[in-house]
Amino acid sequence: MSSISMVAEDGFDADIELGEYESSDPIELSDTAARMLTQEVNGGDDRDGDRIKLRYNRDGDAILTATQYVGVVSLRDGPTIQIRPKAAGTNLLYLLQYAQDTTATTFDSQTPFRRGQTFLDAFGALFEAELRRVLSRGLQTNYRRVSSSEKRLRGQIDLQRQLQRQPPTPTKFECTYDELTHDTDVNRAILYATSILLGVVSDRSIAQALRQHQQSLRRRVTLTPVTVETVNAIQLNRLSEQYEDILRLSRLVIGNSFIGELEAGSSASFAMLVNMNTVFENAVERAVRTIISERAGWRIEPQEKTQSLLTGGKHQVTLKPDVTVYDDADRVRLIADAKWKTDPPSNADFYQLTSYMLARDVPGLLIYPDCNGRNATTTEVAGQYPLSLIELPTATSCSSPEEFVRLFEGEVRDMLQTVLSESM
């Protein structure tokens, strides 16, 4: 990954705007742009299919189709594409906050965020609020080992370096010592994530706030690319627990962004695309966990893998539903899958959940975002296992994050009480 300096400092103007699963009009696409899209944006193993699908019509023009990934892509020698989520209404910021389990309480009144803005503006607003909270409490410092030439003896003298580098009558000492610094991995990670977001938010007031934080950080922290592996290796303790939320958001930024090489004669390229399926799954998991915890001894297992379904009497199939609910006797009571889509349920949705239900002999839930009631229904599998399709109020107008959580968790509570009581 190349230097972050190429990221635009003042946001961007999108050439193409799409909703999830929408297709663009035919466009001319250079070989350089097409190569970046197929090899870099759609490359890698951490994805579920192409992030942006590419096909060509008979005239050789490109047609781009969005998927469940939302955000921004600025292609090398090509257009800037913005993809907006459709099923969150004006609650995108609240959904993000809830799904990421952040505790920021200042963004609702102080963060410059308006209705109708993009996914990345919503995320940038949440990130800015969390970063502002961390900076107001003071940056974490830590000791690092330093080896340098000093005019005065400091720490321990490195005898081998002293003999190699200094004359018989030395004017400096080759020292090794521990220095207290703000230039730590966690501070570098949030600075790097801040710098990435500066290039992809379109709201200039949010960009201005992020730029002020970036400048404050750069006075004490080195701006350098940080990998997801580095972020995952960061260990927080009691004194640095204030970083928990901003580090989670920074991991999401760094893990879902790409900053391309700045080639001669080409424009800067970057991408930040986030899987809304993952955001929705996280929100559903948190809500179910919260409601189930009200029952003594009950628990949930997210993304639990099992190999209990046989096909044709020979092969085992790995099952991994989004949520498995266990009661106080450690019996599976419910299987649930979350699907961030506004289209009618597909056969694949039913087949997948039906497999889970038959393997565990339990009821099932297919959970969708707000679809105006189109995906809400109830049926049975094998004549005995209830299968409920429900929609959560992701797009219901809310005036505060507290109201969003109350409505979201309230719907989940009603759903669980109905399904679990019918299965007893």
PDB file of N, CA and C in Angstrom, residues 103-184:
ATOM      1  N   THR A 103     -20.053   3.804  21.854  1.00  0.00           N
ATOM      2  CA  THR A 103     -20.705   4.465  22.985  1.00  0.00           C
ATOM      3  C   THR A 103     -20.715   5.973  22.859  1.00  0.00           C
ATOM      4  N   ALA A 104     -20.413   6.505  21.668  1.00  0.00           N
ATOM      5  CA  ALA A 104     -20.401   7.960  21.503  1.00  0.00           C
ATOM      6  C   ALA A 104     -21.772   8.524  21.842  1.00  0.00           C
ATOM      7  N   THR A 105     -21.794   9.564  22.656  1.00  0.00           N
ATOM      8  CA  THR A 105     -23.061  10.189  23.029  1.00  0.00           C
ATOM      9  C   THR A 105     -23.138  11.624  22.536  1.00  0.00           C
ATOM     10  N   THR A 106     -22.082  12.105  21.851  1.00  0.00           N
ATOM     11  CA  THR A 106     -22.044  13.503  21.461  1.00  0.00           C
ATOM     12  C   THR A 106     -22.412  13.732  20.006  1.00  0.00           C
ATOM     13  N   PHE A 107     -22.444  12.686  19.181  1.00  0.00           N
ATOM     14  CA  PHE A 107     -22.609  12.929  17.750  1.00  0.00           C
ATOM     15  C   PHE A 107     -23.985  13.463  17.404  1.00  0.00           C
ATOM     16  N   ASP A 108     -25.006  13.123  18.199  1.00  0.00           N
ATOM     17  CA  ASP A 108     -26.366  13.492  17.822  1.00  0.00           C
ATOM     18  C   ASP A 108     -26.562  15.003  17.837  1.00  0.00           C
ATOM     19  N   SER A 109     -25.887  15.692  18.762  1.00  0.00           N
ATOM     20  CA  SER A 109     -26.074  17.124  18.869  1.00  0.00           C
ATOM     21  C   SER A 109     -24.922  17.929  18.295  1.00  0.00           C
ATOM     22  N   GLN A 110     -23.731  17.334  18.171  1.00  0.00           N
ATOM     23  CA  GLN A 110     -22.572  18.106  17.786  1.00  0.00           C
ATOM     24  C   GLN A 110     -21.974  17.727  16.445  1.00  0.00           C
ATOM     25  N   THR A 111     -22.149  16.491  16.008  1.00  0.00           N
ATOM     26  CA  THR A 111     -21.543  16.078  14.749  1.00  0.00           C
ATOM     27  C   THR A 111     -22.345  16.622  13.581  1.00  0.00           C
ATOM     28  N   PRO A 112     -21.687  17.266  12.606  1.00  0.00           N
ATOM     29  CA  PRO A 112     -22.412  17.850  11.475  1.00  0.00           C
ATOM     30  C   PRO A 112     -22.865  16.783  10.490  1.00  0.00           C
ATOM     31  N   PHE A 113     -24.034  16.228  10.732  1.00  0.00           N
ATOM     32  CA  PHE A 113     -24.564  15.188   9.845  1.00  0.00           C
ATOM     33  C   PHE A 113     -26.010  15.517   9.514  1.00  0.00           C
ATOM     34  N   ARG A 114     -26.343  15.453   8.232  1.00  0.00           N
ATOM     35  CA  ARG A 114     -27.696  15.781   7.797  1.00  0.00           C
ATOM     36  C   ARG A 114     -28.338  14.579   7.130  1.00  0.00           C
ATOM     37  N   ARG A 115     -29.648  14.577   7.092  1.00  0.00           N
ATOM     38  CA  ARG A 115     -30.377  13.491   6.462  1.00  0.00           C
ATOM     39  C   ARG A 115     -30.040  13.414   4.977  1.00  0.00           C
ATOM     40  N   GLY A 116     -30.047  12.202   4.467  1.00  0.00           N
ATOM     41  CA  GLY A 116     -29.844  12.003   3.045  1.00  0.00           C
ATOM     42  C   GLY A 116     -28.394  11.912   2.630  1.00  0.00           C
ATOM     43  N   GLN A 117     -27.474  12.011   3.578  1.00  0.00           N
ATOM     44  CA  GLN A 117     -26.074  11.926   3.199  1.00  0.00           C
ATOM     45  C   GLN A 117     -25.649  10.476   2.988  1.00  0.00           C
ATOM     46  N   THR A 118     -24.419  10.297   2.553  1.00  0.00           N
ATOM     47  CA  THR A 118     -23.958   8.984   2.120  1.00  0.00           C
ATOM     48  C   THR A 118     -23.601   8.097   3.306  1.00  0.00           C
ATOM     49  N   PHE A 119     -23.398   6.838   2.985  1.00  0.00           N
ATOM     50  CA  PHE A 119     -22.936   5.889   4.002  1.00  0.00           C
ATOM     51  C   PHE A 119     -21.642   6.383   4.644  1.00  0.00           C
ATOM     52  N   LEU A 120     -20.704   6.826   3.819  1.00  0.00           N
ATOM     53  CA  LEU A 120     -19.418   7.233   4.362  1.00  0.00           C
ATOM     54  C   LEU A 120     -19.502   8.547   5.113  1.00  0.00           C
ATOM     55  N   ASP A 121     -20.447   9.412   4.772  1.00  0.00           N
ATOM     56  CA  ASP A 121     -20.670  10.591   5.597  1.00  0.00           C
ATOM     57  C   ASP A 121     -21.208  10.186   6.972  1.00  0.00           C
ATOM     58  N   ALA A 122     -22.134   9.223   6.978  1.00  0.00           N
ATOM     59  CA  ALA A 122     -22.659   8.731   8.253  1.00  0.00           C
ATOM     60  C   ALA A 122     -21.546   8.099   9.078  1.00  0.00           C
ATOM     61  N   PHE A 123     -20.749   7.278   8.422  1.00  0.00           N
ATOM     62  CA  PHE A 123     -19.650   6.640   9.134  1.00  0.00           C
ATOM     63  C   PHE A 123     -18.632   7.686   9.588  1.00  0.00           C
ATOM     64  N   GLY A 124     -18.335   8.647   8.711  1.00  0.00           N
ATOM     65  CA  GLY A 124     -17.391   9.706   9.080  1.00  0.00           C
ATOM     66  C   GLY A 124     -17.871  10.512  10.268  1.00  0.00           C
ATOM     67  N   ALA A 125     -19.180  10.758  10.341  1.00  0.00           N
ATOM     68  CA  ALA A 125     -19.732  11.484  11.484  1.00  0.00           C
ATOM     69  C   ALA A 125     -19.558  10.695  12.775  1.00  0.00           C
ATOM     70  N   LEU A 126     -19.822   9.392  12.702  1.00  0.00           N
ATOM     71  CA  LEU A 126     -19.654   8.549  13.887  1.00  0.00           C
ATOM     72  C   LEU A 126     -18.186   8.465  14.286  1.00  0.00           C
ATOM     73  N   PHE A 127     -17.311   8.284  13.303  1.00  0.00           N
ATOM     74  CA  PHE A 127     -15.875   8.203  13.568  1.00  0.00           C
ATOM     75  C   PHE A 127     -15.375   9.510  14.190  1.00  0.00           C
ATOM     76  N   GLU A 128     -15.815  10.629  13.630  1.00  0.00           N
ATOM     77  CA  GLU A 128     -15.372  11.938  14.142  1.00  0.00           C
ATOM     78  C   GLU A 128     -15.795  12.137  15.588  1.00  0.00           C
ATOM     79  N   ALA A 129     -17.015  11.718  15.922  1.00  0.00           N
ATOM     80  CA  ALA A 129     -17.486  11.871  17.295  1.00  0.00           C
ATOM     81  C   ALA A 129     -16.657  11.032  18.264  1.00  0.00           C
ATOM     82  N   GLU A 130     -16.350   9.799  17.879  1.00  0.00           N
ATOM     83  CA  GLU A 130     -15.539   8.932  18.739  1.00  0.00           C
ATOM     84  C   GLU A 130     -14.118   9.466  18.870  1.00  0.00           C
ATOM     85  N   LEU A 131     -13.551   9.948  17.763  1.00  0.00           N
ATOM     86  CA  LEU A 131     -12.190  10.476  17.807  1.00  0.00           C
ATOM     87  C   LEU A 131     -12.131  11.733  18.668  1.00  0.00           C
ATOM     88  N   ARG A 132     -13.149  12.570  18.549  1.00  0.00           N
ATOM     89  CA  ARG A 132     -13.191  13.780  19.376  1.00  0.00           C
ATOM     90  C   ARG A 132     -13.235  13.417  20.860  1.00  0.00           C
ATOM     91  N   ARG A 133     -13.958  12.365  21.181  1.00  0.00           N
ATOM     92  CA  ARG A 133     -14.045  11.934  22.584  1.00  0.00           C
ATOM     93  C   ARG A 133     -12.691  11.443  23.090  1.00  0.00           C
ATOM     94  N   VAL A 134     -11.975  10.678  22.249  1.00  0.00           N
ATOM     95  CA  VAL A 134     -10.654  10.174  22.645  1.00  0.00           C
ATOM     96  C   VAL A 134      -9.674  11.328  22.834  1.00  0.00           C
ATOM     97  N   LEU A 135      -9.670  12.267  21.886  1.00  0.00           N
ATOM     98  CA  LEU A 135      -8.726  13.381  21.971  1.00  0.00           C
ATOM     99  C   LEU A 135      -9.006  14.264  23.183  1.00  0.00           C
ATOM    100  N   SER A 136     -10.279  14.401  23.543  1.00  0.00           N
ATOM    101  CA  SER A 136     -10.612  15.235  24.703  1.00  0.00           C
ATOM    102  C   SER A 136     -10.108  14.623  26.007  1.00  0.00           C
ATOM    103  N   ARG A 137      -9.930  13.310  26.015  1.00  0.00           N
ATOM    104  CA  ARG A 137      -9.431  12.626  27.205  1.00  0.00           C
ATOM    105  C   ARG A 137      -7.908  12.513  27.222  1.00  0.00           C
ATOM    106  N   GLY A 138      -7.278  12.833  26.103  1.00  0.00           N
ATOM    107  CA  GLY A 138      -5.826  12.764  26.034  1.00  0.00           C
ATOM    108  C   GLY A 138      -5.342  11.502  25.360  1.00  0.00           C
ATOM    109  N   LEU A 139      -4.338  11.645  24.482  1.00  0.00           N
ATOM    110  CA  LEU A 139      -3.796  10.499  23.765  1.00  0.00           C
ATOM    111  C   LEU A 139      -2.995   9.596  24.689  1.00  0.00           C
ATOM    112  N   GLN A 140      -3.061   8.312  24.403  1.00  0.00           N
ATOM    113  CA  GLN A 140      -2.281   7.332  25.152  1.00  0.00           C
ATOM    114  C   GLN A 140      -0.801   7.502  24.829  1.00  0.00           C
ATOM    115  N   THR A 141       0.041   7.340  25.826  1.00  0.00           N
ATOM    116  CA  THR A 141       1.490   7.308  25.623  1.00  0.00           C
ATOM    117  C   THR A 141       2.011   5.935  26.026  1.00  0.00           C
ATOM    118  N   ASN A 142       3.188   5.605  25.498  1.00  0.00           N
ATOM    119  CA  ASN A 142       3.813   4.340  25.846  1.00  0.00           C
ATOM    120  C   ASN A 142       5.310   4.487  25.681  1.00  0.00           C
ATOM    121  N   TYR A 143       6.049   3.576  26.312  1.00  0.00           N
ATOM    122  CA  TYR A 143       7.502   3.614  26.188  1.00  0.00           C
ATOM    123  C   TYR A 143       7.940   2.832  24.959  1.00  0.00           C
ATOM    124  N   ARG A 144       8.957   3.360  24.263  1.00  0.00           N
ATOM    125  CA  ARG A 144       9.571   2.641  23.163  1.00  0.00           C
ATOM    126  C   ARG A 144      11.084   2.694  23.327  1.00  0.00           C
ATOM    127  N   ARG A 145      11.755   1.660  22.859  1.00  0.00           N
ATOM    128  CA  ARG A 145      13.212   1.577  22.954  1.00  0.00           C
ATOM    129  C   ARG A 145      13.842   2.405  21.834  1.00  0.00           C
ATOM    130  N   VAL A 146      14.739   3.317  22.212  1.00  0.00           N
ATOM    131  CA  VAL A 146      15.392   4.233  21.275  1.00  0.00           C
ATOM    132  C   VAL A 146      16.889   4.020  21.330  1.00  0.00           C
ATOM    133  N   SER A 147      17.531   3.969  20.159  1.00  0.00           N
ATOM    134  CA  SER A 147      18.987   3.923  20.068  1.00  0.00           C
ATOM    135  C   SER A 147      19.440   5.137  19.282  1.00  0.00           C
ATOM    136  N   SER A 148      20.274   5.998  19.900  1.00  0.00           N
ATOM    137  CA  SER A 148      20.683   7.228  19.234  1.00  0.00           C
ATOM    138  C   SER A 148      21.994   7.741  19.798  1.00  0.00           C
ATOM    139  N   SER A 149      22.573   8.702  19.077  1.00  0.00           N
ATOM    140  CA  SER A 149      23.799   9.369  19.528  1.00  0.00           C
ATOM    141  C   SER A 149      23.401  10.596  20.332  1.00  0.00           C
ATOM    142  N   GLU A 150      23.875  10.656  21.564  1.00  0.00           N
ATOM    143  CA  GLU A 150      23.504  11.736  22.474  1.00  0.00           C
ATOM    144  C   GLU A 150      24.744  12.473  22.970  1.00  0.00           C
ATOM    145  N   LYS A 151      24.583  13.788  23.216  1.00  0.00           N
ATOM    146  CA  LYS A 151      25.693  14.574  23.765  1.00  0.00           C
ATOM    147  C   LYS A 151      25.960  14.225  25.218  1.00  0.00           C
ATOM    148  N   ARG A 152      24.921  13.762  25.900  1.00  0.00           N
ATOM    149  CA  ARG A 152      25.068  13.360  27.303  1.00  0.00           C
ATOM    150  C   ARG A 152      24.653  11.891  27.439  1.00  0.00           C
ATOM    151  N   LEU A 153      25.227  11.232  28.385  1.00  0.00           N
ATOM    152  CA  LEU A 153      24.903   9.827  28.617  1.00  0.00           C
ATOM    153  C   LEU A 153      23.454   9.708  29.059  1.00  0.00           C
ATOM    154  N   ARG A 154      22.739   8.821  28.407  1.00  0.00           N
ATOM    155  CA  ARG A 154      21.315   8.637  28.692  1.00  0.00           C
ATOM    156  C   ARG A 154      21.003   7.161  28.634  1.00  0.00           C
ATOM    157  N   GLY A 155      20.378   6.633  29.646  1.00  0.00           N
ATOM    158  CA  GLY A 155      20.066   5.215  29.672  1.00  0.00           C
ATOM    159  C   GLY A 155      21.334   4.386  29.764  1.00  0.00           C
ATOM    160  N   GLN A 156      21.471   3.449  28.856  1.00  0.00           N
ATOM    161  CA  GLN A 156      22.649   2.577  28.828  1.00  0.00           C
ATOM    162  C   GLN A 156      23.483   2.863  27.592  1.00  0.00           C
ATOM    163  N   ILE A 157      24.786   2.792  27.749  1.00  0.00           N
ATOM    164  CA  ILE A 157      25.668   2.980  26.611  1.00  0.00           C
ATOM    165  C   ILE A 157      25.801   1.664  25.854  1.00  0.00           C
ATOM    166  N   ASP A 158      25.720   1.751  24.531  1.00  0.00           N
ATOM    167  CA  ASP A 158      25.893   0.576  23.679  1.00  0.00           C
ATOM    168  C   ASP A 158      27.376   0.500  23.319  1.00  0.00           C
ATOM    169  N   LEU A 159      28.091  -0.353  24.015  1.00  0.00           N
ATOM    170  CA  LEU A 159      29.553  -0.383  23.902  1.00  0.00           C
ATOM    171  C   LEU A 159      29.999  -0.711  22.488  1.00  0.00           C
ATOM    172  N   GLN A 160      29.352  -1.671  21.826  1.00  0.00           N
ATOM    173  CA  GLN A 160      29.759  -2.052  20.481  1.00  0.00           C
ATOM    174  C   GLN A 160      29.582  -0.896  19.506  1.00  0.00           C
ATOM    175  N   ARG A 161      28.432  -0.218  19.553  1.00  0.00           N
ATOM    176  CA  ARG A 161      28.223   0.929  18.676  1.00  0.00           C
ATOM    177  C   ARG A 161      29.142   2.079  19.016  1.00  0.00           C
ATOM    178  N   GLN A 162      29.450   2.229  20.308  1.00  0.00           N
ATOM    179  CA  GLN A 162      30.342   3.301  20.738  1.00  0.00           C
ATOM    180  C   GLN A 162      31.734   3.127  20.120  1.00  0.00           C
ATOM    181  N   LEU A 163      32.214   1.887  20.139  1.00  0.00           N
ATOM    182  CA  LEU A 163      33.549   1.623  19.586  1.00  0.00           C
ATOM    183  C   LEU A 163      33.548   1.745  18.064  1.00  0.00           C
ATOM    184  N   GLN A 164      32.442   1.383  17.425  1.00  0.00           N
ATOM    185  CA  GLN A 164      32.380   1.428  15.970  1.00  0.00           C
ATOM    186  C   GLN A 164      32.195   2.834  15.422  1.00  0.00           C
ATOM    187  N   ARG A 165      31.432   3.659  16.115  1.00  0.00           N
ATOM    188  CA  ARG A 165      31.015   4.939  15.538  1.00  0.00           C
ATOM    189  C   ARG A 165      31.735   6.160  16.116  1.00  0.00           C
ATOM    190  N   GLN A 166      32.293   6.054  17.316  1.00  0.00           N
ATOM    191  CA  GLN A 166      32.882   7.216  17.961  1.00  0.00           C
ATOM    192  C   GLN A 166      34.412   7.109  17.985  1.00  0.00           C
ATOM    193  N   PRO A 167      35.079   8.243  17.870  1.00  0.00           N
ATOM    194  CA  PRO A 167      36.550   8.248  17.920  1.00  0.00           C
ATOM    195  C   PRO A 167      37.051   7.946  19.324  1.00  0.00           C
ATOM    196  N   PRO A 168      38.374   7.744  19.469  1.00  0.00           N
ATOM    197  CA  PRO A 168      38.926   7.454  20.808  1.00  0.00           C
ATOM    198  C   PRO A 168      38.545   8.504  21.844  1.00  0.00           C
ATOM    199  N   THR A 169      38.492   9.754  21.404  1.00  0.00           N
ATOM    200  CA  THR A 169      38.033  10.814  22.314  1.00  0.00           C
ATOM    201  C   THR A 169      36.626  11.211  21.867  1.00  0.00           C
ATOM    202  N   PRO A 170      35.624  10.541  22.378  1.00  0.00           N
ATOM    203  CA  PRO A 170      34.260  10.717  21.861  1.00  0.00           C
ATOM    204  C   PRO A 170      33.673  12.081  22.204  1.00  0.00           C
ATOM    205  N   THR A 171      32.840  12.570  21.282  1.00  0.00           N
ATOM    206  CA  THR A 171      32.067  13.798  21.522  1.00  0.00           C
ATOM    207  C   THR A 171      30.598  13.485  21.790  1.00  0.00           C
ATOM    208  N   LYS A 172      30.219  12.227  21.490  1.00  0.00           N
ATOM    209  CA  LYS A 172      28.838  11.801  21.741  1.00  0.00           C
ATOM    210  C   LYS A 172      28.849  10.391  22.312  1.00  0.00           C
ATOM    211  N   PHE A 173      27.702  10.018  22.878  1.00  0.00           N
ATOM    212  CA  PHE A 173      27.542   8.685  23.456  1.00  0.00           C
ATOM    213  C   PHE A 173      26.465   7.931  22.670  1.00  0.00           C
ATOM    214  N   GLU A 174      26.779   6.670  22.336  1.00  0.00           N
ATOM    215  CA  GLU A 174      25.810   5.805  21.678  1.00  0.00           C
ATOM    216  C   GLU A 174      24.945   5.156  22.754  1.00  0.00           C
ATOM    217  N   CYS A 175      23.717   5.654  22.877  1.00  0.00           N
ATOM    218  CA  CYS A 175      22.875   5.269  24.016  1.00  0.00           C
ATOM    219  C   CYS A 175      21.649   4.466  23.558  1.00  0.00           C
ATOM    220  N   THR A 176      21.186   3.653  24.473  1.00  0.00           N
ATOM    221  CA  THR A 176      19.916   2.944  24.315  1.00  0.00           C
ATOM    222  C   THR A 176      19.073   3.232  25.546  1.00  0.00           C
ATOM    223  N   TYR A 177      17.846   3.733  25.316  1.00  0.00           N
ATOM    224  CA  TYR A 177      17.010   4.123  26.453  1.00  0.00           C
ATOM    225  C   TYR A 177      15.538   4.011  26.060  1.00  0.00           C
ATOM    226  N   ASP A 178      14.673   4.016  27.060  1.00  0.00           N
ATOM    227  CA  ASP A 178      13.231   3.985  26.846  1.00  0.00           C
ATOM    228  C   ASP A 178      12.683   5.403  26.888  1.00  0.00           C
ATOM    229  N   GLU A 179      11.886   5.744  25.871  1.00  0.00           N
ATOM    230  CA  GLU A 179      11.339   7.096  25.764  1.00  0.00           C
ATOM    231  C   GLU A 179       9.821   7.037  25.752  1.00  0.00           C
ATOM    232  N   LEU A 180       9.186   7.920  26.513  1.00  0.00           N
ATOM    233  CA  LEU A 180       7.727   8.002  26.538  1.00  0.00           C
ATOM    234  C   LEU A 180       7.260   8.772  25.308  1.00  0.00           C
ATOM    235  N   THR A 181       6.350   8.182  24.536  1.00  0.00           N
ATOM    236  CA  THR A 181       5.950   8.797  23.266  1.00  0.00           C
ATOM    237  C   THR A 181       4.476   8.581  22.977  1.00  0.00           C
ATOM    238  N   HIS A 182       3.919   9.502  22.177  1.00  0.00           N
ATOM    239  CA  HIS A 182       2.558   9.333  21.654  1.00  0.00           C
ATOM    240  C   HIS A 182       2.562   8.534  20.361  1.00  0.00           C
ATOM    241  N   ASP A 183       3.735   8.312  19.787  1.00  0.00           N
ATOM    242  CA  ASP A 183       3.849   7.672  18.475  1.00  0.00           C
ATOM    243  C   ASP A 183       3.746   6.156  18.600  1.00  0.00           C
ATOM    244  N   THR A 184       2.555   5.695  18.991  1.00  0.00           N
ATOM    245  CA  THR A 184       2.302   4.276  19.237  1.00  0.00           C
ATOM    246  C   THR A 184       1.479   3.684  18.100  1.00  0.00           C
TER     247      THR A 184
END
